[in-house]
Coordinates of C-alpha atoms in Angstrom, one line a residue:
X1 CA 0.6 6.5 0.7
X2 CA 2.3 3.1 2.2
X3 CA 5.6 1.3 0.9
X4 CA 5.2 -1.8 0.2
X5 CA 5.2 -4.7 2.4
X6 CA 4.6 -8.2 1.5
X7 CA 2.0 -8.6 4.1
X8 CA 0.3 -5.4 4.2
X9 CA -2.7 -6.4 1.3
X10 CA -3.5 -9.6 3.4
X11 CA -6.7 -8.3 4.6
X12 CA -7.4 -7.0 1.3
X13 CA -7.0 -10.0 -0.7
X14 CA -9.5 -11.4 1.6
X15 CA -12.1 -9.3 1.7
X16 CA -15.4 -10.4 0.0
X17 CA -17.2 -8.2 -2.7
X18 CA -20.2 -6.5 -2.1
X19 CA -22.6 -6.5 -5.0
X20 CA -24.5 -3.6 -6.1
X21 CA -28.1 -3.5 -3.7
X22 CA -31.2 -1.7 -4.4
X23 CA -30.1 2.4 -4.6
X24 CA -31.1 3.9 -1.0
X25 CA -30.4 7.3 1.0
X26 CA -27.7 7.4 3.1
X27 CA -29.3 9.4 5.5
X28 CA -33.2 10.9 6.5
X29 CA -33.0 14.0 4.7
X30 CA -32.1 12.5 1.1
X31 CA -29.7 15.4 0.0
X32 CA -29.3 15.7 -3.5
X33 CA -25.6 16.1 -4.6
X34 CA -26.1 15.7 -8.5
X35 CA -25.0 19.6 -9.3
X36 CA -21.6 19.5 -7.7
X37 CA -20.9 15.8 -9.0
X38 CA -21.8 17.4 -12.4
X39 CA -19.4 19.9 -11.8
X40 CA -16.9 17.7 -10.5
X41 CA -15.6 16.9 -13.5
X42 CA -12.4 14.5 -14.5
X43 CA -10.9 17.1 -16.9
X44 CA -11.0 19.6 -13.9
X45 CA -9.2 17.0 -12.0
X46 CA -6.1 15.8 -14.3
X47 CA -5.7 19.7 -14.6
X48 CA -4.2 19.6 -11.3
X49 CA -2.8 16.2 -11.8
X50 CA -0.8 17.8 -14.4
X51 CA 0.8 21.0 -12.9
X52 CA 2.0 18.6 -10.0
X53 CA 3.7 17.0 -12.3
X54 CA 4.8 19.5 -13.7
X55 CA 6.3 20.6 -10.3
X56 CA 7.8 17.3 -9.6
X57 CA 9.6 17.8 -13.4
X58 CA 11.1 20.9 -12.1
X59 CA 12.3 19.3 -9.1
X60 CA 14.2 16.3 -9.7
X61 CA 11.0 13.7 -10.0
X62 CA 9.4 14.8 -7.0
X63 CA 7.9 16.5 -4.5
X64 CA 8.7 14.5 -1.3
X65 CA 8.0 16.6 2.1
X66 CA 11.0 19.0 2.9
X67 CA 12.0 19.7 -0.9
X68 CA 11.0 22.7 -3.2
X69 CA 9.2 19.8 -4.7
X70 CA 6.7 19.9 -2.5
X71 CA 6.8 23.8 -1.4
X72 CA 6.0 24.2 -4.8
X73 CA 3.2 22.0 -4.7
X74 CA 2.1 24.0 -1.3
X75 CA 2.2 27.1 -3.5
X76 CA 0.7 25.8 -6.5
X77 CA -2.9 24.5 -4.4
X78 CA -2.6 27.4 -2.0
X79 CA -3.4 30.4 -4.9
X80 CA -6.0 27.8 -6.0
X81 CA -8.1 27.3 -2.7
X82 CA -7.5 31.4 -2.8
X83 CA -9.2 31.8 -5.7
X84 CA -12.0 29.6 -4.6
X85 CA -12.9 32.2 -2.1
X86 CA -11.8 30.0 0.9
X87 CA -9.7 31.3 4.5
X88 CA -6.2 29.2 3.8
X89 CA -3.6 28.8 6.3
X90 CA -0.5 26.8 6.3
X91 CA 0.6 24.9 9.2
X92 CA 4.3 24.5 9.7
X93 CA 6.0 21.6 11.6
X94 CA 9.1 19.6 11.5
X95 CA 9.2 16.1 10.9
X96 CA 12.2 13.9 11.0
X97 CA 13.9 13.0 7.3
X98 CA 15.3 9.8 6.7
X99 CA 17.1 8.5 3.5
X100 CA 19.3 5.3 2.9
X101 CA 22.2 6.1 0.7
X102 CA 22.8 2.8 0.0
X103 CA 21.6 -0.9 0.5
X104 CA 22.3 -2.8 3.7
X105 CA 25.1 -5.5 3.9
X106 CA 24.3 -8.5 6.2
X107 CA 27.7 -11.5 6.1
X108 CA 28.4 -14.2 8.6
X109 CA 32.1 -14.3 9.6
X110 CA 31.9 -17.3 11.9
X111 CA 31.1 -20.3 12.1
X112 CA 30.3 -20.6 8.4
X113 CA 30.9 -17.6 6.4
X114 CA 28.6 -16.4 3.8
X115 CA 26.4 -13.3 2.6
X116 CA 22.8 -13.1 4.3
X117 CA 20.1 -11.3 2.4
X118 CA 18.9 -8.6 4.6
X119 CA 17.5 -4.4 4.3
X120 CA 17.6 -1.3 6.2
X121 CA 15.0 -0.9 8.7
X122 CA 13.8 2.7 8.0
X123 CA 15.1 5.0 10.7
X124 CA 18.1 3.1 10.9
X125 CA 21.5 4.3 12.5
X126 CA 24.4 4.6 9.7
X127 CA 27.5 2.3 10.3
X128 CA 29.5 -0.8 10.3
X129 CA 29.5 -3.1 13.1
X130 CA 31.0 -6.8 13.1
X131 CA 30.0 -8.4 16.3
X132 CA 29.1 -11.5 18.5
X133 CA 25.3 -12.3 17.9
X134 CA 23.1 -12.7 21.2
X135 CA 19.3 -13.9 21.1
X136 CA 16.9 -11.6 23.0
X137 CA 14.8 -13.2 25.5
X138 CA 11.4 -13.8 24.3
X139 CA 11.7 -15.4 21.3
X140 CA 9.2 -18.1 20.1
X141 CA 10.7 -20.5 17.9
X142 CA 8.6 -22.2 16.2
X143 CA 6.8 -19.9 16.1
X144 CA 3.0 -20.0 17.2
X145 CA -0.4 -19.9 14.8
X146 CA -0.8 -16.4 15.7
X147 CA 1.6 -13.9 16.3
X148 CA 2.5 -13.8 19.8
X149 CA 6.7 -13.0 20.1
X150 CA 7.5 -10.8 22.7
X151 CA 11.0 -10.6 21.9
X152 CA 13.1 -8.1 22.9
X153 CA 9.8 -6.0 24.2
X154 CA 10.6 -5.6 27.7
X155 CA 14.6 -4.3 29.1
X156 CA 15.1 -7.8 30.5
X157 CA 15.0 -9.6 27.4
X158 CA 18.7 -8.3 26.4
X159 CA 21.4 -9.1 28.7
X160 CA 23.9 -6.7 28.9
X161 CA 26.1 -6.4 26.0
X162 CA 29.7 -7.8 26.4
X163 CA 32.1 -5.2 26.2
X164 CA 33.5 -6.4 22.6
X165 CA 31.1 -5.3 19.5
X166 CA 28.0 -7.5 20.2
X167 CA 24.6 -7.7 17.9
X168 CA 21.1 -8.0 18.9
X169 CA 19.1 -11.0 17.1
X170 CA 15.6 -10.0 18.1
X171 CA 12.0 -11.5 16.9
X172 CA 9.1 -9.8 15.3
X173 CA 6.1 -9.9 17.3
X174 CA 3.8 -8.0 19.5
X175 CA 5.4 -4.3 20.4
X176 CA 6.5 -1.9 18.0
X177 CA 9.9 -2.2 16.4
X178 CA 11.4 1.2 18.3
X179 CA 10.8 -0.4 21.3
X180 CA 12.9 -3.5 20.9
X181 CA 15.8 -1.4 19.0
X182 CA 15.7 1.2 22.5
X183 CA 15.8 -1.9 24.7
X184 CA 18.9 -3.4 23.0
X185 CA 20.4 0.1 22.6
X186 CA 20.1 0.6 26.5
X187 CA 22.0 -2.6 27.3
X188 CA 24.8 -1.9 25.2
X189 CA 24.5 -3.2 22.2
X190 CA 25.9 -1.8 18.4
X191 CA 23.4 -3.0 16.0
X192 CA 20.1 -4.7 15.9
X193 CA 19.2 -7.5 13.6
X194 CA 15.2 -8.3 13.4
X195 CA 14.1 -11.6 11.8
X196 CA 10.6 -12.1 10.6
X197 CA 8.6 -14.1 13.3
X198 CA 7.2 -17.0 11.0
X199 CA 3.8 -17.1 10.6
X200 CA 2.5 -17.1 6.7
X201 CA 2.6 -14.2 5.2
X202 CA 5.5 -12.4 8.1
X203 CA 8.1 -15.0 7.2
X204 CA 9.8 -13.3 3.8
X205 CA 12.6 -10.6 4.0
X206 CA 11.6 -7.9 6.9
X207 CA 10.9 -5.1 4.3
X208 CA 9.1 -2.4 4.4
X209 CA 8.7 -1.3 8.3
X210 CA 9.7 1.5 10.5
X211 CA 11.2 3.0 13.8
X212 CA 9.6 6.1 13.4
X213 CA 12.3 8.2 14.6
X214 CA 15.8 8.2 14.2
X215 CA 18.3 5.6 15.8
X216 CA 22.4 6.1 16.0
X217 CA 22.7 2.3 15.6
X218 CA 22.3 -0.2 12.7
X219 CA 19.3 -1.6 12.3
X220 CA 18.4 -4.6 9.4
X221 CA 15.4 -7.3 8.7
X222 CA 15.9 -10.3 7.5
X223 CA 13.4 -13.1 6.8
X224 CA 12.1 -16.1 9.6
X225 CA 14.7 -18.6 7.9
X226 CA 17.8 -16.6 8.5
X227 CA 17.0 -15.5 11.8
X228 CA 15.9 -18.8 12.8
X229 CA 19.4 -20.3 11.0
X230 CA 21.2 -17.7 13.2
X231 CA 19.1 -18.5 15.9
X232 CA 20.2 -22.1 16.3
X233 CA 23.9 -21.4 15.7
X234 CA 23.8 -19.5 18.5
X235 CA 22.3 -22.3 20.3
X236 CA 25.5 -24.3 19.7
X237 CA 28.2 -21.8 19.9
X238 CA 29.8 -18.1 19.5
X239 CA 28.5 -16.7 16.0
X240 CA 30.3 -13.8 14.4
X241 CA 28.1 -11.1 12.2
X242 CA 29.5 -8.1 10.5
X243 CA 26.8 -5.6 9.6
X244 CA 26.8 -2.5 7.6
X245 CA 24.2 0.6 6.7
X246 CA 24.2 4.0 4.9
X247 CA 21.5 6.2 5.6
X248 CA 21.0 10.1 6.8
X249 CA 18.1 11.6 9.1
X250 CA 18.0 15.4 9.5
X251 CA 15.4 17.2 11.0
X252 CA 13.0 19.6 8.0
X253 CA 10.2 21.5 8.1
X254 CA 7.3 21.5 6.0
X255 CA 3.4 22.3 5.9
X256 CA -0.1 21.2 6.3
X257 CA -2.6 23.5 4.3
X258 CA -6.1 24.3 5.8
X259 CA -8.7 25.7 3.5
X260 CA -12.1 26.4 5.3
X261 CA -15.5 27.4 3.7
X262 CA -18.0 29.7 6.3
X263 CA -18.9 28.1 9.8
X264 CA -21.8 25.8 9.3
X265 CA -24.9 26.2 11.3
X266 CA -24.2 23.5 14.1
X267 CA -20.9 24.6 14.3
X268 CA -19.0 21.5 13.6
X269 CA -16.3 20.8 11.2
X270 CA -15.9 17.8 8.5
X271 CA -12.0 17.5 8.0
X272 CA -12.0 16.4 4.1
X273 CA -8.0 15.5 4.0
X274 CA -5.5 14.1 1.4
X275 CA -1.8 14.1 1.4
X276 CA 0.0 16.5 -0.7
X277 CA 3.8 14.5 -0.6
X278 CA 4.6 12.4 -2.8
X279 CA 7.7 9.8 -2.3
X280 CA 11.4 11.0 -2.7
X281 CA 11.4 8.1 -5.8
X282 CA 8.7 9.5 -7.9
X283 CA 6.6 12.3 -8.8
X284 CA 3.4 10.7 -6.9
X285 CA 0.7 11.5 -9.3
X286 CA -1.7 8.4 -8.2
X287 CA -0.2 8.9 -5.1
X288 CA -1.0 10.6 -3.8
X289 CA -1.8 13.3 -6.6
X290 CA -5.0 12.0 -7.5
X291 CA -6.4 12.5 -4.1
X292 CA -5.2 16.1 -3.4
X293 CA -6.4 16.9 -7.1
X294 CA -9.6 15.5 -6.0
X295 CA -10.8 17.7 -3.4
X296 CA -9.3 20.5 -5.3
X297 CA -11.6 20.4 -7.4
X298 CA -14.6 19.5 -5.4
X299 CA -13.4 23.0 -3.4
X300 CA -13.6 24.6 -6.5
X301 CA -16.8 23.9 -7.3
X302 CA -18.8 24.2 -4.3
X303 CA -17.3 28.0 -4.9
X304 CA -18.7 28.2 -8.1
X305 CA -22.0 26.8 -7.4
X306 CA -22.5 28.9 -4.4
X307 CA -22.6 26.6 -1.6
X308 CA -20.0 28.2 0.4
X309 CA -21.8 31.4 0.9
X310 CA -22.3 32.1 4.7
X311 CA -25.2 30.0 5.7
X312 CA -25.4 27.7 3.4
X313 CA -24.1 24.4 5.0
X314 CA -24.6 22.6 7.9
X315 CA -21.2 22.0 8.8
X316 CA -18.3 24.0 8.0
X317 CA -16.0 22.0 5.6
X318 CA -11.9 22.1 6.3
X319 CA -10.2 21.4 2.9
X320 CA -6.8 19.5 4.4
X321 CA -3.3 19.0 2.4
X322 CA -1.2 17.0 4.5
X323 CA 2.6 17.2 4.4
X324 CA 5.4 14.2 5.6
X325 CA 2.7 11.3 5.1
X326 CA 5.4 9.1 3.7
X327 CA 7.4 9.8 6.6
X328 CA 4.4 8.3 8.5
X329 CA 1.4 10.2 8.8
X330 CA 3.1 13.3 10.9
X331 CA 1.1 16.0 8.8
X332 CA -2.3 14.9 10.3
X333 CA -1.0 13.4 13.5
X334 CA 0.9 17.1 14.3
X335 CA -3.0 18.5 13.0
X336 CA -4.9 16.3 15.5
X337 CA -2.1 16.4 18.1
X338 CA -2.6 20.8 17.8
X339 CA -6.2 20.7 18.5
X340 CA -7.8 20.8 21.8
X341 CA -10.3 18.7 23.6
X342 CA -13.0 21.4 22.8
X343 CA -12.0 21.4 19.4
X344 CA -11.8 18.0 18.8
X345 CA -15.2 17.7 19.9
X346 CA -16.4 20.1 17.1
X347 CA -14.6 17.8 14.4
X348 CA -17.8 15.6 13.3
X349 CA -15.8 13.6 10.6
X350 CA -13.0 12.9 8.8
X351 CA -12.8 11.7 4.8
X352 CA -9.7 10.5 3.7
X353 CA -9.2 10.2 -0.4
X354 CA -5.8 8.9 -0.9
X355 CA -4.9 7.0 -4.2
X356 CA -8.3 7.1 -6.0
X357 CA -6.5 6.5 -9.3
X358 CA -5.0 2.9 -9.5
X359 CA -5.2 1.8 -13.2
X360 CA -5.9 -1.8 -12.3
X361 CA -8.8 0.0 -9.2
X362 CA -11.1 -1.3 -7.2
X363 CA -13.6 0.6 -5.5
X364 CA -12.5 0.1 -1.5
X365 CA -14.3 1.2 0.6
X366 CA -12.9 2.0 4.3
X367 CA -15.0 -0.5 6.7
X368 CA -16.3 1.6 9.0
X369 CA -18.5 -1.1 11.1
X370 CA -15.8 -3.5 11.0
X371 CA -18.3 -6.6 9.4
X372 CA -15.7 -7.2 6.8
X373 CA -11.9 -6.7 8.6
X374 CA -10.6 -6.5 11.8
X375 CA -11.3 -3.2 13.5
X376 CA -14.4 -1.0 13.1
X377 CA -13.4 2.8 13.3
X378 CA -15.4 5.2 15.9
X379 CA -18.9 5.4 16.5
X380 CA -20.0 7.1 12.8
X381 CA -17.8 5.6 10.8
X382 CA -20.1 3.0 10.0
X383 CA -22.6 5.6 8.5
X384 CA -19.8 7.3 6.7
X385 CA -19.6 4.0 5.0
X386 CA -23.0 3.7 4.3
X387 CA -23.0 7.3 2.9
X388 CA -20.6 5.9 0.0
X389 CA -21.6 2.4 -0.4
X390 CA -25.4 3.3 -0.8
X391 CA -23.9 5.7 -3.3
X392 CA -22.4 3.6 -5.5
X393 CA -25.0 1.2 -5.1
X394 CA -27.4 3.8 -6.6
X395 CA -25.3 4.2 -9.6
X396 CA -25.1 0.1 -10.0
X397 CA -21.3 0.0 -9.0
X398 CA -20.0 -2.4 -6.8
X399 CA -17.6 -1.9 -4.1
X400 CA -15.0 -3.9 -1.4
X401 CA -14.7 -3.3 2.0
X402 CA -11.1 -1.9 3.0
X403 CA -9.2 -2.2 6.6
X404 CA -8.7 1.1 9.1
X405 CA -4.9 -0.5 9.1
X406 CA -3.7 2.9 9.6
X407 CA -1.6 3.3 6.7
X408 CA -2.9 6.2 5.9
X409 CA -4.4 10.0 7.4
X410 CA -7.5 8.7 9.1
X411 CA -5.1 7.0 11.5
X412 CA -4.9 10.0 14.0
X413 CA -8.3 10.8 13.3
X414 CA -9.6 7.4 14.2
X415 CA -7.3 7.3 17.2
X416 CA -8.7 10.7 18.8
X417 CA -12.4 9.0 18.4
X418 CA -13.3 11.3 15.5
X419 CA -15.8 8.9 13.1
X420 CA -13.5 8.8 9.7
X421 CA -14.3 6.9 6.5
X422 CA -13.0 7.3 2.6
X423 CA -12.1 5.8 -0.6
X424 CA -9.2 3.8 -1.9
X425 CA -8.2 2.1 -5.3
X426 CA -5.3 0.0 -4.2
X427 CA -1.6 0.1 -4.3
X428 CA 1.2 -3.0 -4.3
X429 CA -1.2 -5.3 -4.0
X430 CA -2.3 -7.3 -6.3
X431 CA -6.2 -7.9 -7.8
X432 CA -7.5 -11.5 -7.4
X433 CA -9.6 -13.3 -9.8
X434 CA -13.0 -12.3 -7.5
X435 CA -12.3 -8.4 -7.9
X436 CA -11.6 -8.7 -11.6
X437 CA -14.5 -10.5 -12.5
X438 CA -16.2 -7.5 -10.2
X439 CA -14.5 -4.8 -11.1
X440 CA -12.8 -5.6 -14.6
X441 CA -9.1 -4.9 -15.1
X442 CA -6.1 -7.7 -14.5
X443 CA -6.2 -10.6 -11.8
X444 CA -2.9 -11.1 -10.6
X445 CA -1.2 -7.6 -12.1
X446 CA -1.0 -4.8 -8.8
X447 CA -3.5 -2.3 -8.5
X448 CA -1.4 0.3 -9.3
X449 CA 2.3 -1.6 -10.4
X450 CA 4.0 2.2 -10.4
X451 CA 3.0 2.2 -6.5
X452 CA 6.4 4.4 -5.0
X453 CA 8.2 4.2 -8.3
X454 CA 9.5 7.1 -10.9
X455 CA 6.6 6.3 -13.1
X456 CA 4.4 7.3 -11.0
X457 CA 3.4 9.9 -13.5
X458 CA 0.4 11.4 -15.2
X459 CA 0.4 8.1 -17.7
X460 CA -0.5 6.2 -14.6
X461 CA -4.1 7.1 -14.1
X462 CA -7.1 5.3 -14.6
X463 CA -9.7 8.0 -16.1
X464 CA -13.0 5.8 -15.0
X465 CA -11.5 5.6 -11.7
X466 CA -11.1 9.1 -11.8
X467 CA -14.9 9.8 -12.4
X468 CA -16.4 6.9 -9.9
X469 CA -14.3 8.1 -7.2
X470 CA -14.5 11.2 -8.0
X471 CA -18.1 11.8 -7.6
X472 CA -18.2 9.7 -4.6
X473 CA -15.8 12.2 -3.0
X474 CA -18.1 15.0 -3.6
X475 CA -21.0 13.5 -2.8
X476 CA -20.1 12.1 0.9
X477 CA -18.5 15.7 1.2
X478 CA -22.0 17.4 0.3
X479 CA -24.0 15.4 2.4
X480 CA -21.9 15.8 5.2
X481 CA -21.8 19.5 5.0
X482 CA -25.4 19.6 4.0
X483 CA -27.2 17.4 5.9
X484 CA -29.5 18.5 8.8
X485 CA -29.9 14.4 10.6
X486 CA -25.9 14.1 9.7
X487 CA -24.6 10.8 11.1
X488 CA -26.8 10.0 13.9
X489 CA -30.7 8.8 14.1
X490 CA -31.3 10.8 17.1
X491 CA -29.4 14.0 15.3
X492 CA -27.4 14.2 18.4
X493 CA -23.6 15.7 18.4
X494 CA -21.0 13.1 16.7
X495 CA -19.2 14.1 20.5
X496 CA -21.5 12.8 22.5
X497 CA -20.7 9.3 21.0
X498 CA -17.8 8.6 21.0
X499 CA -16.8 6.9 24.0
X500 CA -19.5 4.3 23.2
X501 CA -16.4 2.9 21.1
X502 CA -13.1 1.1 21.9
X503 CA -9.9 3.0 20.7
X504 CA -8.5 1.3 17.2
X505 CA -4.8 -0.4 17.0
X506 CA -3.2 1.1 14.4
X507 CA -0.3 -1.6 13.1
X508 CA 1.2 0.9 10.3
X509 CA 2.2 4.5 10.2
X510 CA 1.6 5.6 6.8
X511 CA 3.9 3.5 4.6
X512 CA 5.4 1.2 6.9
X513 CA 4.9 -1.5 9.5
X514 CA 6.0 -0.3 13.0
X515 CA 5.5 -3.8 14.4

């Protein structure tokens, strides 16, 4: 899940707490989950925890999408959903790789030479361009409250490159970052430079973002002073800029696992999904081995207690592994993007577990009604979060309302119209003094501080996190599969709904900003 970005926790930091309430049903037919959160158990849990690991050993530290790392991993959770009695498929698809094989190298020859901070912009082209630096139309300096930059988001904004080596300087702002590397690349130009647009919190080093495809050209960020500096020079006079990348994109395949229990009676599907890949740095066990490990085991255990015996549920539960979600998602986005209209109708929810965990955790909760962050997720969604925080209200646990921000598999979900919900115990961000006092651990120490790192190993779990979330998961999963008035009052289809709400904006793909 995610790489961090200095902005991405924002919302997060300002979220407030919700205190534990009076325990109440989460829906009219008050189903009763307490054998399989029995059975769920965390010992059941960090045994999976510790054969990924013990993949990712084998493998040189990980097991990134497109490596035996992870085909390993495939294998390992595929003979376990086997044994559980469930019909597995694999779903192949090829993503686009991308690594940088070295840091980016940003100097200004002319007028005053010097070394600029700057880094790769994922996706980037490999090369070494020194060049004459033109501004792209649209830029909005200073910049405004709100972020409102245009720059370089329409074909006019660049005019056409001189025919000596020339660099784009283009503004962060309102369209994705593709677009305004295409739009420079069409008019001629040999590397792209992006400057942070200004506002707190997007005015450090541009770290942490995305094209989302490959480019042939350089590509670099650097922070709202730099490009401002540059900005200005080039107000004055010629300015001279010699940049350089390393990186590689090749085109791999990988796979999605699928795991189904019977049909349920009303013939809809809950899509219960974590990512399986882990980051090419580390070995993911938190991340995102904690979630995979998580439904594991709550797959196992409805096997052994029965409840996937023809007839038994509702709704028919799909087990989901994705693949490439560091690489932005493309496991569940190729999943949704397979499925027809018809069958997207018959998808009644989506939970997402991804990074349940964190050693310094909190208990977020995805906002499905929106009353807490900035976007509410489709019609539903709001009673999915119900279904977990009248849970942990029950057990005298408190929770925090997270963003849909898309960083992570609900994104297609959401984005189709299918209700989605889930849990989360942080990553790079870092716990304030409100959610300490709340939730015990550190104030001002990162949720998890081996978020995309090497140590990103089975050390780096919190047990009790393991155990909340844990049961949490298994119970929103066996109410929705059991429950006969589901999501709705009125008991009608989770289809007939949906166009009741507005599509969601989904600023990140997986790890990384894309605007």
């Amino acid at each position: 899940m995610k790489k961090p970005t200095l902005a991405a926790m924002a919302v997060l930091a300002a979220a407030a707490l919700v205190s534990p309430a009076t325990p109440a049903v989460a829906v009219d037919d008050n189903v009763d989950s307490s054998k399989l959160r029995k059975a769920v158990t965390v010992n059941g849990i960090l045994q999976h925890e510790r054969a990924l690991f013990a993949i990712a050993a084998k493998n040189e530290g990980n097991r990134a999408s497109g490596t035996k790392g992870y085909d390993d991993s495939v294998k390992y959770v595929t003979k376990k959903l086997k044994k559980a009695g469930l019909k597995v498929k694999t779903q192949t698809f090829e993503f686009p790789s991308y690594t940088e094989l070295a840091p980016a190298a940003l100097s200004e020859i002319s007028p005053t030479a010097g070394v600029l901070e700057t880094a790769t912009v994922d996706y980037s082209g490999s090369g070494d361009v020194t060049g004459t630096v033109v501004l792209a139309g649209g830029t909005v300096l200073p910049p405004t409250p709100e972020p409102s930059s245009a720059s370089g988001c329409a074909a006019g904004d660049f005019v056409a490159a001189p025919s000596t080596p020339s660099v784009a300087l283009v503004q962060r702002g309102t369209c994705d970052f593709a677009l305004k590397v295409s739009n420079a690349q069409a008019a001629g130009y040999d590397a792209v430079v992006i400057f942070n647009e200004g506002q707190p919190g997007r005015d450090e080093l541009l770290t942490g973002v995305t094209l989302g495809a490959p480019t042939t050209i350089p590509v670099v960020g650097v922070s709202y002073a730099t490009g401002a500096a540059l900005a200005a020079e080039v107000e004055d006079g010629p300015v001279s800029v010699r940049v350089t990348t390393s990186t590689q994109s090749e085109i791999l395949k990988t796979k999605n696992i699928l795991a189904d229990t019977p049909k349920g009676k009303s013939g809809t599907t809950v899509v219960v999904g974590a990512h399986l890949d882990s980051v090419l740095a580390g070995p993911g066990i938190n991340d995102n081995g904690s979630g995979s490990s998580t439904i594991l085991e709550i797959a196992e255990q409805m096997k052994a207690l029965g409840y996937t015996k023809k007839g038994k549920l509702e709704r028919q539960v799909r087990f989901a592994f994705w693949g490439a979600e560091e690489e932005g998602l493309l496991g569940s986005e190729h999943y949704v993007s397979s499925l027809s209209a018809e069958k997207i109708s018959t998808i009644y929810a989506n939970l997402n577990f991804d990074m349940v965990g964190s050693p310094n955790y909190v208990r977020f909760v995805y906002d499905g009604n929106g009353s807490d962050t900035p976007a509410a997720g489709p019609a539903g969604s709001a009673g999915i979060e119900k279904i977990f925080t009248d849970y942990f209200a029950s057990q005298d646990l408190a929770t925090a309302p997270t963003a849909f921000d898309g960083r992570s598999d609900y994104g297609p979900f959401i984005a189709a119209g299918i209700p989605a919900g889930g849990l989360f115990s942080g990553a790079e961000g870092v716990k304030t003094e409100a959610e300490a006092e709340t939730f015990g651990g550190t104030a001002g120490v990162a949720y998890d501080e081996c978020y995309h790192a090497a140590c990103d190993d089975v050390t780096n779990l919190n047990e009790k996190a393991l155990f909340e979330l844990g049961d949490a998961a298994a119970h929103a999963t066996f109410v929705l599969a059991t429950s006969k008035s589901g999501l709705y009052s009125d008991g009608s289809r989770v289809a007939n709904q949906r166009t009741k709400q507005p599509a969601v904006e989904l600023p990140y793909r997986g790890s990384k900003a894309v605007r």
